[in-house]
mmCIF file of C-alpha atoms in Angstrom:
data_model
loop_
_atom_site.group_PDB
_atom_site.id
_atom_site.type_symbol
_atom_site.label_atom_id
_atom_site.label_comp_id
_atom_site.label_asym_id
_atom_site.label_seq_id
_atom_site.Cartn_x
_atom_site.Cartn_y
_atom_site.Cartn_z
ATOM 1 C CA MET A 1 -51.203 -19.379 -26.113
ATOM 2 C CA ASP A 2 -50.638 -19.373 -30.430
ATOM 3 C CA PRO A 3 -48.468 -22.313 -30.919
ATOM 4 C CA GLN A 4 -46.194 -19.957 -33.364
ATOM 5 C CA ARG A 5 -46.013 -17.218 -30.695
ATOM 6 C CA GLU A 6 -44.854 -19.845 -28.166
ATOM 7 C CA ASN A 7 -42.183 -21.361 -30.285
ATOM 8 C CA LEU A 8 -40.927 -17.246 -30.908
ATOM 9 C CA VAL A 9 -40.574 -16.791 -27.085
ATOM 10 C CA LYS A 10 -38.744 -19.845 -26.658
ATOM 11 C CA LEU A 11 -36.392 -18.897 -29.304
ATOM 12 C CA VAL A 12 -35.602 -15.681 -27.736
ATOM 13 C CA PHE A 13 -35.321 -17.276 -24.160
ATOM 14 C CA GLY A 14 -33.030 -19.579 -25.418
ATOM 15 C CA SER A 15 -30.849 -17.257 -27.168
ATOM 16 C CA LEU A 16 -30.517 -15.017 -24.096
ATOM 17 C CA SER A 17 -29.594 -17.903 -22.306
ATOM 18 C CA VAL A 18 -26.795 -18.821 -24.303
ATOM 19 C CA CYS A 19 -25.435 -15.619 -24.750
ATOM 20 C CA LEU A 20 -25.424 -15.288 -20.641
ATOM 21 C CA PHE A 21 -23.635 -18.346 -20.459
ATOM 22 C CA LEU A 22 -20.919 -16.997 -22.726
ATOM 23 C CA ILE A 23 -20.683 -14.149 -21.194
ATOM 24 C CA VAL A 24 -20.234 -15.887 -17.578
ATOM 25 C CA ALA A 25 -17.704 -18.335 -19.434
ATOM 26 C CA CYS A 26 -15.882 -15.598 -20.146
ATOM 27 C CA LEU A 27 -15.737 -13.657 -17.356
ATOM 28 C CA SER A 28 -14.572 -17.027 -15.306
ATOM 29 C CA ILE A 29 -11.829 -17.431 -17.761
ATOM 30 C CA ASN A 30 -10.089 -13.866 -17.017
ATOM 31 C CA VAL A 31 -10.438 -14.232 -13.381
ATOM 32 C CA PHE A 32 -9.334 -17.512 -13.021
ATOM 33 C CA PHE A 33 -6.736 -17.741 -15.723
ATOM 34 C CA PRO A 34 -5.403 -14.648 -16.657
ATOM 35 C CA ALA A 35 -2.963 -14.119 -19.662
ATOM 36 C CA ASP A 36 0.449 -12.553 -19.622
ATOM 37 C CA SER A 37 -0.909 -8.858 -20.440
ATOM 38 C CA ASP A 38 0.689 -5.510 -20.305
ATOM 39 C CA SER A 39 -0.867 -5.161 -16.904
ATOM 40 C CA ASN A 40 1.045 -7.850 -15.035
ATOM 41 C CA VAL A 41 4.495 -7.082 -16.441
ATOM 42 C CA VAL A 42 6.600 -4.100 -15.695
ATOM 43 C CA PRO A 43 6.662 -1.742 -18.551
ATOM 44 C CA LEU A 44 9.494 -1.638 -20.547
ATOM 45 C CA VAL A 45 12.212 1.759 -20.422
ATOM 46 C CA SER A 46 13.874 1.789 -24.109
ATOM 47 C CA ARG A 47 17.638 2.721 -23.136
ATOM 48 C CA ASN A 48 17.739 5.472 -25.607
ATOM 49 C CA ALA A 49 14.619 6.931 -23.777
ATOM 50 C CA ARG A 50 16.446 6.321 -20.163
ATOM 51 C CA ASP A 51 19.906 8.075 -21.553
ATOM 52 C CA ALA A 52 17.518 10.882 -22.284
ATOM 53 C CA GLU A 53 15.912 11.457 -18.982
ATOM 54 C CA SER A 54 18.811 10.578 -16.713
ATOM 55 C CA ILE A 55 21.680 12.057 -18.690
ATOM 56 C CA PRO A 56 22.449 15.674 -18.465
ATOM 57 C CA VAL A 57 23.208 17.789 -21.802
ATOM 58 C CA GLU A 58 25.504 20.464 -20.431
ATOM 59 C CA THR A 59 28.903 20.978 -20.476
ATOM 60 C CA TYR A 60 31.179 22.212 -17.585
ATOM 61 C CA SER A 61 33.742 24.681 -17.505
ATOM 62 C CA GLU A 62 37.022 24.677 -15.260
ATOM 63 C CA ASP A 63 35.506 27.560 -13.192
ATOM 64 C CA ASP A 64 32.293 25.925 -12.603
ATOM 65 C CA LYS A 65 31.730 24.684 -8.904
ATOM 66 C CA ASP A 66 29.413 21.740 -10.069
ATOM 67 C CA LEU A 67 32.398 20.521 -11.892
ATOM 68 C CA PRO A 68 32.688 16.741 -11.288
ATOM 69 C CA ALA A 69 36.212 16.165 -9.924
ATOM 70 C CA ALA A 70 38.456 12.970 -9.894
ATOM 71 C CA VAL A 71 41.045 12.827 -6.688
ATOM 72 C CA ALA A 72 44.014 11.281 -6.346
ATOM 73 C CA ASP A 73 46.400 11.293 -3.087
ATOM 74 C CA GLY A 74 45.091 15.011 -2.548
ATOM 75 C CA GLU A 75 45.323 16.501 -5.757
ATOM 76 C CA THR A 76 42.103 17.269 -7.584
ATOM 77 C CA VAL A 77 42.013 16.271 -11.063
ATOM 78 C CA SER A 78 39.267 17.445 -13.472
ATOM 79 C CA ALA A 79 36.518 15.904 -15.660
ATOM 80 C CA SER A 80 35.768 18.256 -18.132
ATOM 81 C CA GLU A 81 33.382 15.972 -19.723
ATOM 82 C CA THR A 82 29.946 14.395 -18.559
ATOM 83 C CA VAL A 83 29.057 11.101 -18.483
ATOM 84 C CA SER A 84 28.122 9.734 -21.603
ATOM 85 C CA GLY A 85 24.872 7.710 -22.589
ATOM 86 C CA ASP A 86 27.042 4.528 -23.253
ATOM 87 C CA ASP A 87 28.570 4.468 -19.634
ATOM 88 C CA VAL A 88 24.509 4.528 -18.116
ATOM 89 C CA GLY A 89 23.111 1.230 -17.412
ATOM 90 C CA PHE A 90 26.031 -1.540 -16.814
ATOM 91 C CA VAL A 91 23.472 -3.558 -15.387
ATOM 92 C CA ALA A 92 20.453 -3.288 -17.514
ATOM 93 C CA ASP A 93 22.912 -4.440 -20.210
ATOM 94 C CA LEU A 94 22.588 -7.905 -18.987
ATOM 95 C CA ALA A 95 19.132 -7.847 -19.570
ATOM 96 C CA ALA A 96 17.058 -8.257 -22.952
ATOM 97 C CA GLU A 97 13.602 -6.354 -23.878
ATOM 98 C CA THR A 98 11.233 -9.098 -24.233
ATOM 99 C CA ASP A 99 7.352 -9.405 -25.059
ATOM 100 C CA VAL A 100 6.898 -9.958 -21.422
ATOM 101 C CA GLY A 101 9.240 -7.868 -19.154
ATOM 102 C CA ILE A 102 13.011 -7.818 -19.028
ATOM 103 C CA GLU A 103 14.508 -11.033 -19.581
ATOM 104 C CA PHE A 104 17.955 -11.270 -17.673
ATOM 105 C CA ASP A 105 20.858 -13.600 -18.860
ATOM 106 C CA PHE A 106 21.910 -13.796 -15.162
ATOM 107 C CA PRO A 107 19.766 -15.163 -12.096
ATOM 108 C CA LEU A 108 18.292 -12.024 -10.225
ATOM 109 C CA SER A 109 18.415 -13.880 -7.022
ATOM 110 C CA LYS A 110 22.016 -14.178 -7.287
ATOM 111 C CA SER A 111 22.894 -10.674 -8.706
ATOM 112 C CA ASP A 112 22.457 -6.776 -7.644
ATOM 113 C CA ALA A 113 19.898 -5.182 -9.826
ATOM 114 C CA GLY A 114 18.998 -2.539 -8.381
ATOM 115 C CA LEU A 115 19.804 0.434 -11.003
ATOM 116 C CA VAL A 116 17.592 -1.734 -13.164
ATOM 117 C CA PHE A 117 14.778 -1.853 -10.089
ATOM 118 C CA TYR A 118 15.213 1.538 -9.689
ATOM 119 C CA ARG A 119 14.777 2.976 -13.007
ATOM 120 C CA GLN A 120 11.667 1.109 -13.299
ATOM 121 C CA GLN A 121 8.817 3.750 -12.487
ATOM 122 C CA GLN A 122 7.018 0.518 -10.758
ATOM 123 C CA SER A 123 9.777 -0.481 -8.509
ATOM 124 C CA LYS A 124 11.751 2.444 -7.859
ATOM 125 C CA SER A 125 9.624 3.045 -4.367
ATOM 126 C CA SER A 126 10.294 -0.337 -3.560
ATOM 127 C CA VAL A 127 14.136 0.127 -3.678
ATOM 128 C CA GLU A 128 13.807 3.749 -1.978
ATOM 129 C CA TRP A 129 12.043 2.042 0.685
ATOM 130 C CA PHE A 130 14.841 -1.011 1.316
ATOM 131 C CA TYR A 131 17.529 1.350 1.097
ATOM 132 C CA THR A 132 15.900 4.130 3.651
ATOM 133 C CA ASN A 133 15.956 1.116 6.043
ATOM 134 C CA VAL A 134 19.800 0.722 5.107
ATOM 135 C CA ALA A 135 20.787 4.346 5.650
ATOM 136 C CA GLY A 136 17.662 5.278 8.276
ATOM 137 C CA SER A 137 17.121 8.197 6.240
ATOM 138 C CA ARG A 138 14.994 8.752 2.908
ATOM 139 C CA ASP A 139 17.127 11.613 2.333
ATOM 140 C CA ILE A 140 20.055 10.140 2.831
ATOM 141 C CA ALA A 141 18.939 7.015 0.290
ATOM 142 C CA VAL A 142 17.689 8.871 -2.574
ATOM 143 C CA ALA A 143 20.849 10.865 -2.083
ATOM 144 C CA ILE A 144 22.798 8.126 -2.581
ATOM 145 C CA LEU A 145 20.598 6.446 -5.277
ATOM 146 C CA ASP A 146 20.286 9.444 -7.647
ATOM 147 C CA ALA A 147 24.335 9.581 -7.688
ATOM 148 C CA ALA A 148 24.893 5.846 -8.188
ATOM 149 C CA SER A 149 22.521 5.813 -11.089
ATOM 150 C CA GLU A 150 24.061 8.830 -12.758
ATOM 151 C CA PHE A 151 27.185 7.805 -12.252
ATOM 152 C CA ASN A 152 26.289 4.015 -12.964
ATOM 153 C CA ILE A 153 27.494 2.729 -9.579
ATOM 154 C CA SER A 154 25.966 -0.260 -8.126
ATOM 155 C CA PRO A 155 23.417 0.720 -5.441
ATOM 156 C CA ALA A 156 24.776 -1.919 -3.111
ATOM 157 C CA LEU A 157 28.089 -0.766 -3.460
ATOM 158 C CA ALA A 158 27.683 2.843 -3.169
ATOM 159 C CA PHE A 159 25.641 2.583 0.118
ATOM 160 C CA SER A 160 28.469 0.038 1.525
ATOM 161 C CA LEU A 161 30.991 2.569 0.381
ATOM 162 C CA ALA A 162 29.201 5.150 2.629
ATOM 163 C CA TYR A 163 28.837 2.716 5.304
ATOM 164 C CA ALA A 164 32.637 2.150 5.498
ATOM 165 C CA GLU A 165 33.287 6.077 5.329
ATOM 166 C CA SER A 166 30.845 7.510 7.820
ATOM 167 C CA MET A 167 28.189 5.108 8.616
ATOM 168 C CA PHE A 168 25.802 7.134 6.874
ATOM 169 C CA LYS A 169 26.229 9.888 8.870
ATOM 170 C CA THR A 170 26.127 13.549 7.089
ATOM 171 C CA ASP A 171 27.830 15.517 9.824
ATOM 172 C CA ALA A 172 30.740 12.617 10.257
ATOM 173 C CA LYS A 173 34.307 14.482 10.465
ATOM 174 C CA HIS A 174 38.063 13.094 10.425
ATOM 175 C CA THR A 175 41.262 15.233 10.776
ATOM 176 C CA ASN A 176 44.005 13.777 8.758
ATOM 177 C CA VAL A 177 47.872 13.853 10.251
ATOM 178 C CA ASN A 178 48.265 16.049 7.216
ATOM 179 C CA GLY A 179 45.841 18.520 8.306
ATOM 180 C CA THR A 180 43.116 18.076 5.803
ATOM 181 C CA VAL A 181 39.648 17.410 7.051
ATOM 182 C CA ASP A 182 37.471 14.086 5.394
ATOM 183 C CA ARG A 183 33.864 15.220 5.824
ATOM 184 C CA GLY A 184 30.351 14.304 5.263
ATOM 185 C CA LEU A 185 28.563 11.105 4.117
ATOM 186 C CA PHE A 186 31.671 10.035 1.896
ATOM 187 C CA GLN A 187 34.658 12.190 3.804
ATOM 188 C CA LEU A 188 35.417 14.226 0.992
ATOM 189 C CA ASN A 189 38.849 15.393 1.842
ATOM 190 C CA SER A 190 38.815 19.186 2.027
ATOM 191 C CA GLY A 191 42.360 19.523 0.193
ATOM 192 C CA SER A 192 40.934 17.513 -2.675
ATOM 193 C CA PHE A 193 37.613 19.635 -3.287
ATOM 194 C CA PRO A 194 38.934 23.051 -2.268
ATOM 195 C CA LYS A 195 35.410 24.906 -4.478
ATOM 196 C CA LEU A 196 33.049 23.022 -1.680
ATOM 197 C CA SER A 197 31.812 25.427 1.440
ATOM 198 C CA MET A 198 31.254 23.813 4.576
ATOM 199 C CA ASP A 199 27.858 23.167 3.961
ATOM 200 C CA ASP A 200 28.338 21.474 1.014
ATOM 201 C CA PHE A 201 30.553 19.167 2.417
ATOM 202 C CA TYR A 202 27.969 18.006 4.871
ATOM 203 C CA ASP A 203 24.956 18.000 2.119
ATOM 204 C CA PRO A 204 23.992 14.279 1.472
ATOM 205 C CA ARG A 205 23.353 15.232 -2.519
ATOM 206 C CA ILE A 206 26.520 17.041 -2.690
ATOM 207 C CA SER A 207 28.665 14.664 -0.823
ATOM 208 C CA ALA A 208 26.684 11.588 -2.694
ATOM 209 C CA TYR A 209 27.399 13.346 -5.997
ATOM 210 C CA TYR A 210 31.110 13.819 -5.903
ATOM 211 C CA GLY A 211 31.498 10.331 -3.634
ATOM 212 C CA MET A 212 30.210 8.867 -6.959
ATOM 213 C CA SER A 213 32.276 10.574 -9.205
ATOM 214 C CA HIS A 214 35.441 10.028 -7.585
ATOM 215 C CA LEU A 215 34.500 6.352 -6.983
ATOM 216 C CA LYS A 216 33.881 6.126 -11.099
ATOM 217 C CA TYR A 217 37.290 7.638 -11.624
ATOM 218 C CA CYS A 218 39.280 5.287 -9.165
ATOM 219 C CA ILE A 219 37.066 1.992 -10.570
ATOM 220 C CA GLU A 220 38.169 3.030 -14.135
ATOM 221 C CA THR A 221 41.486 3.975 -13.615
ATOM 222 C CA ALA A 222 42.136 0.853 -11.712
ATOM 223 C CA GLY A 223 40.378 -1.168 -13.490
ATOM 224 C CA ASN A 224 38.226 -3.101 -11.059
ATOM 225 C CA GLU A 225 36.235 -2.641 -8.490
ATOM 226 C CA ILE A 226 38.793 -3.900 -5.508
ATOM 227 C CA ALA A 227 41.824 -1.446 -6.756
ATOM 228 C CA GLY A 228 39.264 1.210 -7.033
ATOM 229 C CA LEU A 229 38.099 0.900 -3.729
ATOM 230 C CA ALA A 230 41.800 0.854 -2.523
ATOM 231 C CA MET A 231 42.735 3.896 -4.561
ATOM 232 C CA TYR A 232 39.347 5.685 -3.249
ATOM 233 C CA ASN A 233 40.846 5.149 0.289
ATOM 234 C CA ALA A 234 44.747 5.419 0.266
ATOM 235 C CA GLY A 235 44.800 7.392 -2.952
ATOM 236 C CA ARG A 236 46.453 6.505 -6.695
ATOM 237 C CA ASN A 237 50.021 6.707 -5.886
ATOM 238 C CA LYS A 238 50.161 4.224 -3.365
ATOM 239 C CA VAL A 239 47.721 1.583 -5.280
ATOM 240 C CA GLN A 240 50.104 2.354 -8.279
ATOM 241 C CA ASN A 241 53.111 1.938 -6.500
ATOM 242 C CA ASN A 242 51.798 -1.726 -4.790
ATOM 243 C CA ASN A 243 51.834 0.375 -1.571
ATOM 244 C CA THR A 244 48.473 -0.195 -0.159
ATOM 245 C CA PRO A 245 48.153 -0.079 3.541
ATOM 246 C CA GLN A 246 46.847 -3.112 5.758
ATOM 247 C CA THR A 247 44.229 -0.671 6.998
ATOM 248 C CA THR A 248 42.832 -0.420 3.345
ATOM 249 C CA LEU A 249 42.663 -4.021 2.493
ATOM 250 C CA ASN A 250 40.507 -4.247 5.813
ATOM 251 C CA TYR A 251 38.433 -1.522 4.570
ATOM 252 C CA ILE A 252 37.780 -3.193 1.550
ATOM 253 C CA SER A 253 37.151 -6.499 3.273
ATOM 254 C CA THR A 254 34.130 -4.759 5.447
ATOM 255 C CA ILE A 255 32.719 -3.091 2.249
ATOM 256 C CA GLU A 256 32.579 -6.353 0.216
ATOM 257 C CA GLU A 257 31.123 -7.815 2.710
ATOM 258 C CA TYR A 258 28.522 -5.709 4.076
ATOM 259 C CA LYS A 259 28.050 -5.134 0.227
ATOM 260 C CA ALA A 260 27.103 -9.343 -0.166
ATOM 261 C CA ASN A 261 24.653 -8.607 2.875
ATOM 262 C CA LEU A 262 23.118 -5.871 0.861
ATOM 263 C CA GLN A 263 22.458 -8.009 -2.173
ATOM 264 C CA GLU A 264 21.388 -11.027 -0.493
ATOM 265 C CA LYS A 265 18.412 -8.725 1.630
ATOM 266 C CA PHE A 266 17.602 -7.092 -1.701
ATOM 267 C CA ALA A 267 17.135 -10.250 -3.522
ATOM 268 C CA SER A 268 15.493 -11.851 -1.202
ATOM 269 C CA GLU A 269 13.092 -8.278 -0.220
ATOM 270 C CA VAL A 270 12.651 -6.603 -3.170
ATOM 271 C CA ILE A 271 13.397 -9.339 -6.149
ATOM 272 C CA ALA A 272 11.708 -11.578 -4.684
ATOM 273 C CA PHE A 273 8.550 -9.469 -4.539
ATOM 274 C CA TYR A 274 8.437 -8.700 -8.279
ATOM 275 C CA SER A 275 9.396 -12.258 -9.429
ATOM 276 C CA GLY A 276 6.320 -14.080 -11.067
ATOM 277 C CA ASN A 277 6.765 -18.278 -12.235
ATOM 278 C CA LYS A 278 9.241 -17.116 -14.637
ATOM 279 C CA GLU A 279 12.435 -17.035 -12.386
ATOM 280 C CA ASN A 280 14.433 -14.650 -14.321
ATOM 281 C CA TYR A 281 11.817 -12.407 -15.430
ATOM 282 C CA LEU A 282 11.078 -8.928 -13.938
ATOM 283 C CA VAL A 283 7.235 -9.475 -13.764
ATOM 284 C CA LYS A 284 4.902 -8.334 -10.683
ATOM 285 C CA TYR A 285 2.567 -9.951 -9.043
#
């Protein structure tokens, strides 16, 4: 072969070999040393975007059947305003948006981050799965989760309240000494919610909606979760007059113990799955 042609062939094959080596090296780096790219991070949802999707832009009148009601000792207190955007995401407020995901200023394993995970598209189904196992029904779980998210209530607290009130039985019923009847998932009182039909009381979505609406009112009125739960069970007057019965204190203890167990299980079964090497980041494997 002509020496010139032989040198040209060697040059071409040498160049191809170098290119092939570089391609293989790049592929190896991507496979064995993946970077923290957007594909490995749960996408962020801006608070403004979340508020726009979560908060209904509507008003209620006194004659509207779906008017949220806050209840105290058998009397209905109307709430003429809807939930404001500032009320949404008290758990999310403890998180800061970063380049890699959500960074929490508290350990995820020690807190109830249920609302944060439920509001993230990638982890929403996992939260539904977890609480479906708790409630024994996906319809009940989603009803409570949606209502808790709307009224900014911790899912662990919401499910613990449903457990204490009805043990997740939508057909639960209790007749009080004054003749009123508590019905449904959150044991809504017939005297406190006179506009609800019999079917409404036993509908898990309606019961969860009004149950969370009332719980939010109780917590805001009482000033803290414990007093709010006491008000939900015993009524506003008894709590404000320092006349909370022992049965209510036992009721609160049951809820708080159940909630702590839920938080612990949620941390080990859901949060742990979505936590990467960086403990305080919401990063999926």
